[in-house]
Amino acid sequence: MAGVSASAISPLPGLVGFTHALRRAGLPADQHRTSAFLAAVSCLDLADPANLYWAGRLTLCAQADDLPNYDEAFAAWFSPRWRPPSGGRAQQRRANGQSAAMPSGNGTATAALGSAPAIVIRAPSEVEILRQRDIGKLTPAEQAHLAELFSLLKAPPPRRVGLRHRASRRGDLDPRRTLRALLANGGEPVRLRRHHRADRPRRVVLLVDVSGSMAPYADALLRFAHVVTRRAPGSTEVFTLGTRLTRVSRQLRLRDPEEALAAASRAVPDFAGGTRLGEGLHVFLNRWGQRGLARRAAVVLFSDGWERGDPTLLAESLARLHRLAHVVVWANPHAGHADYRPVQSGIAAALPHVDKLVAGHSLAALETVLREIHDA
């Protein structure tokens, strides 16, 4: 039987692309099912193509009618010579019964399907729990799984109305084009030409606090910044704040997230150091923001609000930033806790000059930040 090359299927984008192909084929391969599929694949030996086949079949198919489309998509995506095992539908019904009747203690289901090895699959409920967990309290294994989930985030860039016009069938009258058409037609009446304002991407500026108090969240926040940057590299700028300001936009434009984070970590000299938010924002405004980088931009500041410098300088810098930007959002990891009160010196001084204070402690909270950026 023709095998599937492990080197061809091991990269995560290839597996996620397979789920996109299934959705186009009509299968309900949503985000939760995709997460369960990736978790199952991470537990398997991909040298055997049957392992990958059964992992996707158990996690990405919802009913028996999905099986023909799944088999066709699997063969088209991985190997045209692949043939699904015989007796698939009856065996699938037995497998569903076994997996539902044999829950393990940690919330996973084990399915033994004939000669195929047992597959341990993370339930969608576990993925949802991980989305709500505090990033700073995750185990190394949970952090590795969370890093995979970042690739599933959708980050459509915000748009704004531009100054230039674009021809359209509806909109305001375009007198110049109408007059030119009239002259080209020898003065005979012509159809009126119309135009509308073309939209363009709104600039997004992410300021990530990488001081010692934010060290448990720094890796996840930089991964989040990488997702936003890769979606709109020409209109996204990322800076880190600690004892100094560092621009890491160029490093986060690398396609591979691990290479991007490694390059960013080499560029940041003050990781897990002190916190001087006011001085960092002052430098940002003088060097980049006032010259156009912050004008009409959606600015997001990720920080817990601890400030070793002068809180008055932070308040003045944020007030100045608020006058330049379109919207200023402060994402605080501690704001997701029920007993949180913004009493730290930095956040207390800055709060009057922030449009919205949101949580930034979990993947679900970061998805909310994405919506805030998009709605801007």
PDB file of C-alpha atoms in Angstrom, residues 160-165 197-198 200 296:
ATOM      1  CA  ARG A 160     -10.259  52.912   7.281  1.00  0.00           C
ATOM      2  CA  VAL A 161     -11.610  55.199   4.592  1.00  0.00           C
ATOM      3  CA  GLY A 162      -8.837  56.497   2.371  1.00  0.00           C
ATOM      4  CA  LEU A 163      -8.469  59.853   0.644  1.00  0.00           C
ATOM      5  CA  ARG A 164      -8.440  58.530  -2.905  1.00  0.00           C
ATOM      6  CA  HIS A 165     -11.492  57.613  -4.930  1.00  0.00           C
ATOM      7  CA  ARG A 197     -13.802  56.502  -1.300  1.00  0.00           C
ATOM      8  CA  ALA A 198     -11.496  53.461  -1.337  1.00  0.00           C
ATOM      9  CA  ARG A 200      -7.178  50.968   3.124  1.00  0.00           C
ATOM     10  CA  ARG A 296      -5.011  57.352  13.225  1.00  0.00           C
TER      11      ARG A 296
END
